[in-house]
């Protein structure tokens, strides 16, 4: 797995990618909260190519993203927004199994959080 961390305009952007499986996840970490609950870490664009799904690659990407955030220190929550029209319901259920909780629903999306231990 490849991890790239860059500072850009007041936020830290993290890209975690597995080129062999065409899979990646991105994080934005900022000093200002991304949501009304004060979370400063936003996870987005977790993607596993269809050919490789069901092999635990998404689990490994998400675990690595959470590990990077823990190592950076000072952050105890990760948030994400799932757009209901763009991704199937099994995606939301997968995040829930990984410990993410729905914090609020808005229009056609849900905001989810996970407390990092």
Tab-separated table of C-alpha atoms in Angstrom:
chain	number	residue	atom	x	y	z
A	1	UNK	CA	0.000	0.000	0.000
A	2	UNK	CA	1.139	3.501	-0.849
A	3	UNK	CA	0.509	6.396	1.566
A	4	UNK	CA	0.982	9.999	0.462
A	5	UNK	CA	0.503	12.923	2.866
A	6	UNK	CA	0.449	16.540	1.665
A	7	UNK	CA	-0.409	19.872	3.238
A	8	UNK	CA	-2.542	22.050	0.981
A	9	UNK	CA	-4.275	25.332	1.835
A	10	UNK	CA	-4.695	24.677	5.535
A	11	UNK	CA	-5.638	21.013	5.287
A	12	UNK	CA	-3.660	17.811	5.233
A	13	UNK	CA	-4.630	15.482	2.415
A	14	UNK	CA	-3.906	11.794	2.702
A	15	UNK	CA	-4.079	9.346	-0.192
A	16	UNK	CA	-3.821	5.633	0.501
A	17	UNK	CA	-3.681	3.507	-2.612
A	18	UNK	CA	-3.139	-0.083	-3.657
A	19	UNK	CA	-2.201	0.078	-7.313
A	20	UNK	CA	-2.334	-3.698	-7.770
A	21	UNK	CA	-6.041	-3.773	-6.908
A	22	UNK	CA	-6.984	-0.362	-8.341
A	23	UNK	CA	-8.174	0.692	-4.878
A	24	UNK	CA	-7.787	3.864	-2.827
A	25	UNK	CA	-9.138	6.056	-0.060
A	26	UNK	CA	-8.629	9.733	0.705
A	27	UNK	CA	-8.747	11.805	3.875
A	28	UNK	CA	-8.823	15.518	4.576
A	29	UNK	CA	-7.654	16.670	7.975
A	30	UNK	CA	-8.091	20.299	8.912
A	31	UNK	CA	-8.030	22.702	11.806
A	32	UNK	CA	-11.607	23.752	11.102
A	33	UNK	CA	-14.422	21.220	11.540
A	34	UNK	CA	-15.926	19.642	8.442
A	35	UNK	CA	-19.323	19.106	10.036
A	36	UNK	CA	-21.633	20.543	12.704
A	37	UNK	CA	-20.325	18.032	15.266
A	38	UNK	CA	-16.785	19.422	15.251
A	39	UNK	CA	-15.065	16.587	13.381
A	40	UNK	CA	-11.820	17.649	11.686
A	41	UNK	CA	-11.159	14.425	9.756
A	42	UNK	CA	-13.187	13.666	6.650
A	43	UNK	CA	-12.938	10.366	4.779
A	44	UNK	CA	-13.957	10.273	1.137
A	45	UNK	CA	-13.558	8.388	-2.102
A	46	UNK	CA	-12.979	4.902	-0.734
A	47	UNK	CA	-12.977	2.771	-3.856
A	48	UNK	CA	-12.268	-0.872	-4.608
A	49	UNK	CA	-12.467	-1.977	-8.216
A	50	UNK	CA	-15.345	-4.430	-8.807
A	51	UNK	CA	-12.891	-7.134	-9.841
A	52	UNK	CA	-11.311	-7.094	-6.362
A	53	UNK	CA	-14.326	-6.579	-4.083
A	54	UNK	CA	-15.110	-9.151	-1.426
A	55	UNK	CA	-11.446	-9.836	-0.640
A	56	UNK	CA	-11.010	-7.558	2.387
A	57	UNK	CA	-9.280	-4.780	0.459
A	58	UNK	CA	-11.788	-2.141	1.588
A	59	UNK	CA	-11.273	-3.286	5.175
A	60	UNK	CA	-7.503	-2.898	4.820
A	61	UNK	CA	-7.813	0.552	3.235
A	62	UNK	CA	-10.172	1.781	5.945
A	63	UNK	CA	-8.003	0.287	8.707
A	64	UNK	CA	-4.925	1.982	7.228
A	65	UNK	CA	-6.739	5.331	6.999
A	66	UNK	CA	-7.779	5.097	10.650
A	67	UNK	CA	-4.215	4.085	11.616
A	68	UNK	CA	-2.752	7.134	9.832
A	69	UNK	CA	-5.160	9.435	11.678
A	70	UNK	CA	-4.271	7.868	15.038
A	71	UNK	CA	-0.544	8.258	14.303
A	72	UNK	CA	-1.006	11.937	13.455
A	73	UNK	CA	-2.427	12.455	16.942
A	74	UNK	CA	-4.954	14.952	18.216
A	75	UNK	CA	-7.960	13.553	16.373
A	76	UNK	CA	-10.527	11.246	17.915
A	77	UNK	CA	-13.282	11.064	15.277
A	78	UNK	CA	-13.553	10.409	11.546
A	79	UNK	CA	-16.563	11.558	9.560
A	80	UNK	CA	-17.864	10.649	6.137
A	81	UNK	CA	-20.883	11.496	4.066
A	82	UNK	CA	-22.632	8.810	2.083
A	83	UNK	CA	-24.685	10.030	-0.848
A	84	UNK	CA	-27.631	7.652	-1.032
A	85	UNK	CA	-28.208	8.062	-4.756
A	86	UNK	CA	-24.562	7.381	-5.607
A	87	UNK	CA	-23.811	4.269	-3.582
A	88	UNK	CA	-25.891	1.223	-2.707
A	89	UNK	CA	-27.250	0.544	0.774
A	90	UNK	CA	-24.713	-2.255	1.356
A	91	UNK	CA	-22.012	0.441	1.501
A	92	UNK	CA	-23.723	2.108	4.460
A	93	UNK	CA	-24.185	-1.242	6.189
A	94	UNK	CA	-20.488	-2.012	5.635
A	95	UNK	CA	-19.479	1.265	7.309
A	96	UNK	CA	-21.851	0.499	10.186
A	97	UNK	CA	-20.183	-2.908	10.659
A	98	UNK	CA	-16.857	-1.067	10.760
A	99	UNK	CA	-18.108	1.070	13.674
A	100	UNK	CA	-19.475	4.147	11.902
A	101	UNK	CA	-22.744	5.582	13.219
A	102	UNK	CA	-25.283	7.772	11.441
A	103	UNK	CA	-25.173	11.199	13.058
A	104	UNK	CA	-27.722	12.915	10.842
A	105	UNK	CA	-29.590	12.590	7.571
A	106	UNK	CA	-29.846	15.436	5.121
A	107	UNK	CA	-31.601	15.416	1.783
A	108	UNK	CA	-30.115	12.438	-0.052
A	109	UNK	CA	-27.138	11.747	2.203
A	110	UNK	CA	-26.183	10.624	5.679
A	111	UNK	CA	-23.346	11.906	7.839
A	112	UNK	CA	-21.521	9.133	9.698
A	113	UNK	CA	-18.910	9.244	12.466
A	114	UNK	CA	-16.562	6.789	14.068
A	115	UNK	CA	-14.811	7.390	17.375
A	116	UNK	CA	-11.188	6.321	17.244
A	117	UNK	CA	-9.894	4.514	20.301
